[in-house]
């Protein structure tokens, strides 16, 4: 009986630990507002394109707000154009298609409409950008992720080396001195080469990779299930 009681305690501990494992946190799923379209062509168009989205569900966009700024790296000339869309009407995706001879920039900024996110991301390993469209012209796109923890801004950069669907993982361990328990703002900048077309599905955090102790917990849960099944069969 003592052995059975000890084994039951172990199973309960494993189950509680498993339930406390942190799931990914959505930073932006681009489902809100329902339909946003931007389209500008130089020299008729006005650049930069600036969009301020507020009053969004915090389950869809961290902090409930999003500031979007789209521009050209150099002064746009005839034929330079940027077109795109986002929102639930467009499949919960952020699309940006460019044309002309100039590189373009995309800024996505979240800070709870100036109030500060006050987000605790300490249970997470990083932030991932998930693309399903990334054409050959977009190779060389430089992503910079700036995260403010209230005491300073830490940055990390990545460069796209391939075309096609892909995910860019920004691990918090690459951000010098970042306190992930007090995130005030998240600022993504992308510098896209001329004629680059991209479509971003979502931005969300990365789950921590299970450590050896976590793997042991999974194994223990498996044993618990097996023993439970065996006991039921004996009855």
PDB file of C-alpha atoms in Angstrom:
ATOM      1  CA  UNK A   1       0.000   0.000   0.000  1.00  0.00           C
ATOM      2  CA  UNK A   2       2.863   2.404   0.818  1.00  0.00           C
ATOM      3  CA  UNK A   3       4.423   1.729  -2.591  1.00  0.00           C
ATOM      4  CA  UNK A   4       1.079   2.333  -4.301  1.00  0.00           C
ATOM      5  CA  UNK A   5       0.569   5.579  -2.367  1.00  0.00           C
ATOM      6  CA  UNK A   6       4.071   6.772  -3.309  1.00  0.00           C
ATOM      7  CA  UNK A   7       3.463   5.898  -6.945  1.00  0.00           C
ATOM      8  CA  UNK A   8       0.129   7.759  -6.936  1.00  0.00           C
ATOM      9  CA  UNK A   9       1.850  10.853  -5.508  1.00  0.00           C
ATOM     10  CA  UNK A  10       4.450  10.731  -8.267  1.00  0.00           C
ATOM     11  CA  UNK A  11       1.732  10.482 -10.915  1.00  0.00           C
ATOM     12  CA  UNK A  12      -0.156  13.438  -9.432  1.00  0.00           C
ATOM     13  CA  UNK A  13       3.028  15.539  -9.342  1.00  0.00           C
ATOM     14  CA  UNK A  14       3.781  14.692 -12.964  1.00  0.00           C
ATOM     15  CA  UNK A  15       0.246  15.595 -14.005  1.00  0.00           C
ATOM     16  CA  UNK A  16       0.321  18.960 -12.222  1.00  0.00           C
ATOM     17  CA  UNK A  17       3.721  19.803 -13.729  1.00  0.00           C
ATOM     18  CA  UNK A  18       2.435  18.877 -17.183  1.00  0.00           C
ATOM     19  CA  UNK A  19      -0.634  21.099 -16.775  1.00  0.00           C
ATOM     20  CA  UNK A  20       1.562  24.040 -15.734  1.00  0.00           C
ATOM     21  CA  UNK A  21       3.661  23.817 -18.905  1.00  0.00           C
ATOM     22  CA  UNK A  22       3.372  27.155 -20.724  1.00  0.00           C
ATOM     23  CA  UNK A  23       1.668  27.254 -24.110  1.00  0.00           C
ATOM     24  CA  UNK A  24       2.791  29.743 -26.793  1.00  0.00           C
ATOM     25  CA  UNK A  25       1.487  33.303 -26.424  1.00  0.00           C
ATOM     26  CA  UNK A  26       0.029  35.036 -29.462  1.00  0.00           C
ATOM     27  CA  UNK A  27       1.751  38.325 -30.224  1.00  0.00           C
ATOM     28  CA  UNK A  28      -0.291  39.059 -33.375  1.00  0.00           C
ATOM     29  CA  UNK A  29      -2.511  36.785 -35.469  1.00  0.00           C
ATOM     30  CA  UNK A  30      -3.526  39.613 -37.863  1.00  0.00           C
ATOM     31  CA  UNK A  31      -7.225  38.805 -37.571  1.00  0.00           C
ATOM     32  CA  UNK A  32      -8.152  42.364 -36.529  1.00  0.00           C
ATOM     33  CA  UNK A  33      -9.440  44.722 -37.790  1.00  0.00           C
ATOM     34  CA  UNK A  34     -11.545  42.566 -40.093  1.00  0.00           C
ATOM     35  CA  UNK A  35     -10.253  44.126 -43.316  1.00  0.00           C
ATOM     36  CA  UNK A  36      -7.389  46.569 -43.806  1.00  0.00           C
ATOM     37  CA  UNK A  37      -6.034  47.310 -47.283  1.00  0.00           C
ATOM     38  CA  UNK A  38      -3.112  49.568 -48.179  1.00  0.00           C
ATOM     39  CA  UNK A  39      -2.056  50.473 -51.704  1.00  0.00           C
ATOM     40  CA  UNK A  40       0.216  53.319 -52.761  1.00  0.00           C
ATOM     41  CA  UNK A  41       2.097  54.067 -55.962  1.00  0.00           C
ATOM     42  CA  UNK A  42       4.704  56.820 -56.320  1.00  0.00           C
ATOM     43  CA  UNK A  43       4.650  59.646 -57.090  1.00  0.00           C
ATOM     44  CA  UNK A  44       0.879  59.783 -56.654  1.00  0.00           C
ATOM     45  CA  UNK A  45       0.908  57.862 -53.375  1.00  0.00           C
ATOM     46  CA  UNK A  46       1.790  59.357 -50.033  1.00  0.00           C
ATOM     47  CA  UNK A  47       4.570  57.702 -48.071  1.00  0.00           C
ATOM     48  CA  UNK A  48       5.027  56.551 -45.420  1.00  0.00           C
ATOM     49  CA  UNK A  49       1.798  54.613 -44.956  1.00  0.00           C
ATOM     50  CA  UNK A  50       0.873  54.852 -41.261  1.00  0.00           C
ATOM     51  CA  UNK A  51      -1.906  52.789 -39.673  1.00  0.00           C
ATOM     52  CA  UNK A  52      -2.845  52.815 -35.979  1.00  0.00           C
ATOM     53  CA  UNK A  53      -5.027  49.909 -34.836  1.00  0.00           C
ATOM     54  CA  UNK A  54      -6.515  50.141 -31.347  1.00  0.00           C
ATOM     55  CA  UNK A  55      -9.239  48.419 -29.339  1.00  0.00           C
ATOM     56  CA  UNK A  56      -8.186  44.970 -30.549  1.00  0.00           C
ATOM     57  CA  UNK A  57      -8.769  41.764 -28.574  1.00  0.00           C
ATOM     58  CA  UNK A  58      -5.692  41.053 -26.458  1.00  0.00           C
ATOM     59  CA  UNK A  59      -6.055  37.349 -27.250  1.00  0.00           C
ATOM     60  CA  UNK A  60      -5.345  38.231 -30.886  1.00  0.00           C
ATOM     61  CA  UNK A  61      -2.885  41.102 -30.512  1.00  0.00           C
ATOM     62  CA  UNK A  62      -0.735  41.521 -27.426  1.00  0.00           C
ATOM     63  CA  UNK A  63      -1.682  44.732 -25.635  1.00  0.00           C
ATOM     64  CA  UNK A  64      -4.711  45.266 -27.884  1.00  0.00           C
ATOM     65  CA  UNK A  65      -3.003  47.709 -30.259  1.00  0.00           C
ATOM     66  CA  UNK A  66      -0.766  47.696 -33.320  1.00  0.00           C
ATOM     67  CA  UNK A  67       1.072  50.509 -35.113  1.00  0.00           C
ATOM     68  CA  UNK A  68       1.958  49.797 -38.743  1.00  0.00           C
ATOM     69  CA  UNK A  69       4.391  51.920 -40.769  1.00  0.00           C
ATOM     70  CA  UNK A  70       5.310  51.083 -44.370  1.00  0.00           C
ATOM     71  CA  UNK A  71       7.801  53.100 -46.388  1.00  0.00           C
ATOM     72  CA  UNK A  72      10.576  53.012 -48.979  1.00  0.00           C
ATOM     73  CA  UNK A  73      14.220  53.050 -47.918  1.00  0.00           C
ATOM     74  CA  UNK A  74      14.982  55.787 -50.464  1.00  0.00           C
ATOM     75  CA  UNK A  75      12.731  58.461 -51.941  1.00  0.00           C
ATOM     76  CA  UNK A  76      10.218  56.588 -54.125  1.00  0.00           C
ATOM     77  CA  UNK A  77      10.256  57.176 -57.849  1.00  0.00           C
ATOM     78  CA  UNK A  78       7.800  56.516 -60.654  1.00  0.00           C
ATOM     79  CA  UNK A  79       6.594  52.921 -60.601  1.00  0.00           C
ATOM     80  CA  UNK A  80       7.555  52.213 -57.002  1.00  0.00           C
ATOM     81  CA  UNK A  81       4.539  50.703 -55.266  1.00  0.00           C
ATOM     82  CA  UNK A  82       3.466  48.835 -52.139  1.00  0.00           C
ATOM     83  CA  UNK A  83       0.241  46.876 -51.823  1.00  0.00           C
ATOM     84  CA  UNK A  84      -1.027  44.700 -49.027  1.00  0.00           C
ATOM     85  CA  UNK A  85      -3.736  43.698 -46.626  1.00  0.00           C
ATOM     86  CA  UNK A  86      -4.500  42.036 -43.309  1.00  0.00           C
ATOM     87  CA  UNK A  87      -7.481  40.975 -41.233  1.00  0.00           C
ATOM     88  CA  UNK A  88      -9.917  38.085 -40.975  1.00  0.00           C
ATOM     89  CA  UNK A  89     -11.306  38.914 -44.445  1.00  0.00           C
ATOM     90  CA  UNK A  90      -7.875  38.066 -45.829  1.00  0.00           C
ATOM     91  CA  UNK A  91      -7.329  34.795 -43.967  1.00  0.00           C
ATOM     92  CA  UNK A  92      -5.705  36.250 -40.836  1.00  0.00           C
ATOM     93  CA  UNK A  93      -2.511  37.104 -42.720  1.00  0.00           C
ATOM     94  CA  UNK A  94      -0.373  40.203 -43.244  1.00  0.00           C
ATOM     95  CA  UNK A  95       0.547  40.555 -46.932  1.00  0.00           C
ATOM     96  CA  UNK A  96       2.998  43.068 -48.379  1.00  0.00           C
ATOM     97  CA  UNK A  97       3.805  43.026 -52.106  1.00  0.00           C
ATOM     98  CA  UNK A  98       6.242  45.572 -53.543  1.00  0.00           C
ATOM     99  CA  UNK A  99       7.276  46.747 -56.990  1.00  0.00           C
ATOM    100  CA  UNK A 100       9.772  49.153 -58.497  1.00  0.00           C
ATOM    101  CA  UNK A 101      13.458  49.748 -57.903  1.00  0.00           C
ATOM    102  CA  UNK A 102      13.530  50.721 -54.222  1.00  0.00           C
ATOM    103  CA  UNK A 103      13.724  48.546 -51.119  1.00  0.00           C
ATOM    104  CA  UNK A 104      10.877  48.978 -48.647  1.00  0.00           C
ATOM    105  CA  UNK A 105      10.495  48.852 -44.892  1.00  0.00           C
ATOM    106  CA  UNK A 106       7.794  47.436 -42.635  1.00  0.00           C
ATOM    107  CA  UNK A 107       7.423  48.405 -38.975  1.00  0.00           C
ATOM    108  CA  UNK A 108       5.068  46.590 -36.588  1.00  0.00           C
ATOM    109  CA  UNK A 109       4.961  48.072 -33.101  1.00  0.00           C
ATOM    110  CA  UNK A 110       3.008  46.956 -30.020  1.00  0.00           C
ATOM    111  CA  UNK A 111       3.000  48.820 -26.707  1.00  0.00           C
ATOM    112  CA  UNK A 112      -0.663  48.673 -25.574  1.00  0.00           C
ATOM    113  CA  UNK A 113      -1.328  52.078 -27.146  1.00  0.00           C
ATOM    114  CA  UNK A 114       1.503  53.799 -25.232  1.00  0.00           C
ATOM    115  CA  UNK A 115       0.432  52.309 -21.881  1.00  0.00           C
ATOM    116  CA  UNK A 116       3.111  49.595 -22.019  1.00  0.00           C
ATOM    117  CA  UNK A 117       2.466  45.880 -22.398  1.00  0.00           C
ATOM    118  CA  UNK A 118       3.522  44.841 -18.866  1.00  0.00           C
ATOM    119  CA  UNK A 119       3.836  41.341 -20.356  1.00  0.00           C
ATOM    120  CA  UNK A 120       5.500  38.443 -18.586  1.00  0.00           C
ATOM    121  CA  UNK A 121       7.100  36.217 -21.231  1.00  0.00           C
ATOM    122  CA  UNK A 122       9.550  34.543 -18.858  1.00  0.00           C
ATOM    123  CA  UNK A 123       7.927  31.137 -19.443  1.00  0.00           C
ATOM    124  CA  UNK A 124       8.760  31.361 -23.159  1.00  0.00           C
ATOM    125  CA  UNK A 125      11.951  30.802 -25.149  1.00  0.00           C
ATOM    126  CA  UNK A 126      11.572  33.517 -27.790  1.00  0.00           C
ATOM    127  CA  UNK A 127       9.418  34.976 -30.556  1.00  0.00           C
ATOM    128  CA  UNK A 128       8.761  33.399 -33.966  1.00  0.00           C
ATOM    129  CA  UNK A 129       7.735  34.981 -37.284  1.00  0.00           C
ATOM    130  CA  UNK A 130       5.867  32.496 -39.498  1.00  0.00           C
ATOM    131  CA  UNK A 131       5.719  33.190 -43.271  1.00  0.00           C
ATOM    132  CA  UNK A 132       3.920  31.213 -45.957  1.00  0.00           C
ATOM    133  CA  UNK A 133       4.932  33.503 -48.836  1.00  0.00           C
ATOM    134  CA  UNK A 134       8.522  34.644 -49.198  1.00  0.00           C
ATOM    135  CA  UNK A 135       9.561  35.028 -52.827  1.00  0.00           C
ATOM    136  CA  UNK A 136      13.051  35.017 -54.335  1.00  0.00           C
ATOM    137  CA  UNK A 137      13.130  38.814 -54.593  1.00  0.00           C
ATOM    138  CA  UNK A 138      12.667  39.002 -50.804  1.00  0.00           C
ATOM    139  CA  UNK A 139      15.889  37.055 -50.136  1.00  0.00           C
ATOM    140  CA  UNK A 140      18.158  39.385 -48.189  1.00  0.00           C
ATOM    141  CA  UNK A 141      15.328  40.830 -46.107  1.00  0.00           C
ATOM    142  CA  UNK A 142      16.755  41.964 -42.770  1.00  0.00           C
ATOM    143  CA  UNK A 143      14.577  41.548 -39.687  1.00  0.00           C
ATOM    144  CA  UNK A 144      15.317  43.512 -36.530  1.00  0.00           C
ATOM    145  CA  UNK A 145      13.377  42.751 -33.359  1.00  0.00           C
ATOM    146  CA  UNK A 146      13.610  45.377 -30.605  1.00  0.00           C
ATOM    147  CA  UNK A 147      12.182  44.513 -27.199  1.00  0.00           C
ATOM    148  CA  UNK A 148      11.870  47.047 -24.371  1.00  0.00           C
ATOM    149  CA  UNK A 149      11.742  45.629 -20.846  1.00  0.00           C
ATOM    150  CA  UNK A 150      11.193  49.005 -19.205  1.00  0.00           C
ATOM    151  CA  UNK A 151      14.845  49.569 -18.389  1.00  0.00           C
ATOM    152  CA  UNK A 152      16.240  49.505 -21.918  1.00  0.00           C
ATOM    153  CA  UNK A 153      15.870  48.113 -25.423  1.00  0.00           C
ATOM    154  CA  UNK A 154      17.512  44.855 -26.506  1.00  0.00           C
ATOM    155  CA  UNK A 155      17.793  43.916 -30.166  1.00  0.00           C
ATOM    156  CA  UNK A 156      18.418  40.903 -32.362  1.00  0.00           C
ATOM    157  CA  UNK A 157      18.745  40.672 -36.150  1.00  0.00           C
ATOM    158  CA  UNK A 158      18.260  37.964 -38.787  1.00  0.00           C
ATOM    159  CA  UNK A 159      18.681  37.951 -42.569  1.00  0.00           C
ATOM    160  CA  UNK A 160      16.564  35.848 -44.920  1.00  0.00           C
ATOM    161  CA  UNK A 161      18.785  33.529 -46.958  1.00  0.00           C
ATOM    162  CA  UNK A 162      16.142  31.416 -48.686  1.00  0.00           C
ATOM    163  CA  UNK A 163      12.840  31.775 -50.506  1.00  0.00           C
ATOM    164  CA  UNK A 164       9.693  29.837 -49.671  1.00  0.00           C
ATOM    165  CA  UNK A 165       7.623  29.276 -46.516  1.00  0.00           C
ATOM    166  CA  UNK A 166       9.783  29.647 -43.416  1.00  0.00           C
ATOM    167  CA  UNK A 167       9.900  30.635 -39.766  1.00  0.00           C
ATOM    168  CA  UNK A 168      12.361  33.022 -38.165  1.00  0.00           C
ATOM    169  CA  UNK A 169      13.029  32.243 -34.497  1.00  0.00           C
ATOM    170  CA  UNK A 170      14.296  35.024 -32.243  1.00  0.00           C
ATOM    171  CA  UNK A 171      15.476  33.398 -29.017  1.00  0.00           C
ATOM    172  CA  UNK A 172      15.397  35.542 -25.883  1.00  0.00           C
ATOM    173  CA  UNK A 173      18.868  34.249 -25.031  1.00  0.00           C
ATOM    174  CA  UNK A 174      20.175  36.340 -27.971  1.00  0.00           C
ATOM    175  CA  UNK A 175      18.862  39.590 -26.452  1.00  0.00           C
ATOM    176  CA  UNK A 176      21.544  40.992 -24.179  1.00  0.00           C
ATOM    177  CA  UNK A 177      20.321  41.846 -20.672  1.00  0.00           C
ATOM    178  CA  UNK A 178      16.629  41.378 -21.497  1.00  0.00           C
ATOM    179  CA  UNK A 179      14.256  40.888 -18.553  1.00  0.00           C
ATOM    180  CA  UNK A 180      11.480  38.803 -20.135  1.00  0.00           C
ATOM    181  CA  UNK A 181       9.224  39.181 -17.092  1.00  0.00           C
ATOM    182  CA  UNK A 182       8.556  42.885 -17.736  1.00  0.00           C
ATOM    183  CA  UNK A 183       8.111  43.444 -21.477  1.00  0.00           C
ATOM    184  CA  UNK A 184       6.838  46.953 -22.290  1.00  0.00           C
ATOM    185  CA  UNK A 185       7.003  46.963 -26.095  1.00  0.00           C
ATOM    186  CA  UNK A 186       7.785  44.743 -29.080  1.00  0.00           C
ATOM    187  CA  UNK A 187       8.985  46.383 -32.294  1.00  0.00           C
ATOM    188  CA  UNK A 188       9.629  44.448 -35.503  1.00  0.00           C
ATOM    189  CA  UNK A 189      11.314  46.083 -38.486  1.00  0.00           C
ATOM    190  CA  UNK A 190      11.777  44.398 -41.867  1.00  0.00           C
ATOM    191  CA  UNK A 191      13.871  45.857 -44.676  1.00  0.00           C
ATOM    192  CA  UNK A 192      12.635  44.161 -47.853  1.00  0.00           C
ATOM    193  CA  UNK A 193      14.601  44.298 -51.160  1.00  0.00           C
ATOM    194  CA  UNK A 194      12.949  45.788 -54.250  1.00  0.00           C
ATOM    195  CA  UNK A 195      10.060  43.715 -55.650  1.00  0.00           C
ATOM    196  CA  UNK A 196      10.013  41.476 -52.585  1.00  0.00           C
ATOM    197  CA  UNK A 197       6.710  39.829 -51.731  1.00  0.00           C
ATOM    198  CA  UNK A 198       6.035  38.463 -48.246  1.00  0.00           C
ATOM    199  CA  UNK A 199       3.041  37.174 -46.293  1.00  0.00           C
ATOM    200  CA  UNK A 200       3.242  36.837 -42.526  1.00  0.00           C
ATOM    201  CA  UNK A 201       0.858  34.343 -40.933  1.00  0.00           C
ATOM    202  CA  UNK A 202       1.425  35.279 -37.304  1.00  0.00           C
ATOM    203  CA  UNK A 203       3.872  36.313 -34.627  1.00  0.00           C
ATOM    204  CA  UNK A 204       3.875  34.223 -31.456  1.00  0.00           C
ATOM    205  CA  UNK A 205       6.186  33.119 -28.705  1.00  0.00           C
ATOM    206  CA  UNK A 206       8.252  29.941 -28.793  1.00  0.00           C
ATOM    207  CA  UNK A 207       7.644  27.274 -26.174  1.00  0.00           C
ATOM    208  CA  UNK A 208      10.614  26.316 -24.049  1.00  0.00           C
ATOM    209  CA  UNK A 209      12.280  23.129 -25.303  1.00  0.00           C
ATOM    210  CA  UNK A 210      11.679  20.354 -22.744  1.00  0.00           C
ATOM    211  CA  UNK A 211      14.645  19.873 -20.431  1.00  0.00           C
ATOM    212  CA  UNK A 212      15.721  16.416 -19.253  1.00  0.00           C
ATOM    213  CA  UNK A 213      13.493  16.814 -16.194  1.00  0.00           C
ATOM    214  CA  UNK A 214      10.508  17.540 -18.439  1.00  0.00           C
ATOM    215  CA  UNK A 215      11.263  14.495 -20.559  1.00  0.00           C
ATOM    216  CA  UNK A 216      11.325  12.419 -17.370  1.00  0.00           C
ATOM    217  CA  UNK A 217       7.913  13.810 -16.446  1.00  0.00           C
ATOM    218  CA  UNK A 218       6.517  12.773 -19.818  1.00  0.00           C
ATOM    219  CA  UNK A 219       7.954   9.306 -19.288  1.00  0.00           C
ATOM    220  CA  UNK A 220       6.426   9.132 -15.806  1.00  0.00           C
ATOM    221  CA  UNK A 221       3.032  10.149 -17.178  1.00  0.00           C
ATOM    222  CA  UNK A 222       3.317   7.347 -19.711  1.00  0.00           C
ATOM    223  CA  UNK A 223       4.028   4.858 -16.951  1.00  0.00           C
ATOM    224  CA  UNK A 224       1.093   6.172 -14.928  1.00  0.00           C
ATOM    225  CA  UNK A 225      -1.253   5.715 -17.880  1.00  0.00           C
ATOM    226  CA  UNK A 226       0.060   2.216 -18.514  1.00  0.00           C
ATOM    227  CA  UNK A 227      -0.331   1.179 -14.883  1.00  0.00           C
ATOM    228  CA  UNK A 228      -3.807   2.720 -14.717  1.00  0.00           C
ATOM    229  CA  UNK A 229      -4.860   0.793 -17.808  1.00  0.00           C
ATOM    230  CA  UNK A 230      -3.428  -2.442 -16.363  1.00  0.00           C
ATOM    231  CA  UNK A 231      -5.341  -1.929 -13.092  1.00  0.00           C
ATOM    232  CA  UNK A 232      -8.606  -1.347 -14.956  1.00  0.00           C
ATOM    233  CA  UNK A 233      -8.126  -4.546 -16.931  1.00  0.00           C
ATOM    234  CA  UNK A 234      -7.595  -6.531 -13.718  1.00  0.00           C
ATOM    235  CA  UNK A 235     -10.930  -5.391 -12.274  1.00  0.00           C
TER     236      UNK A 235
END
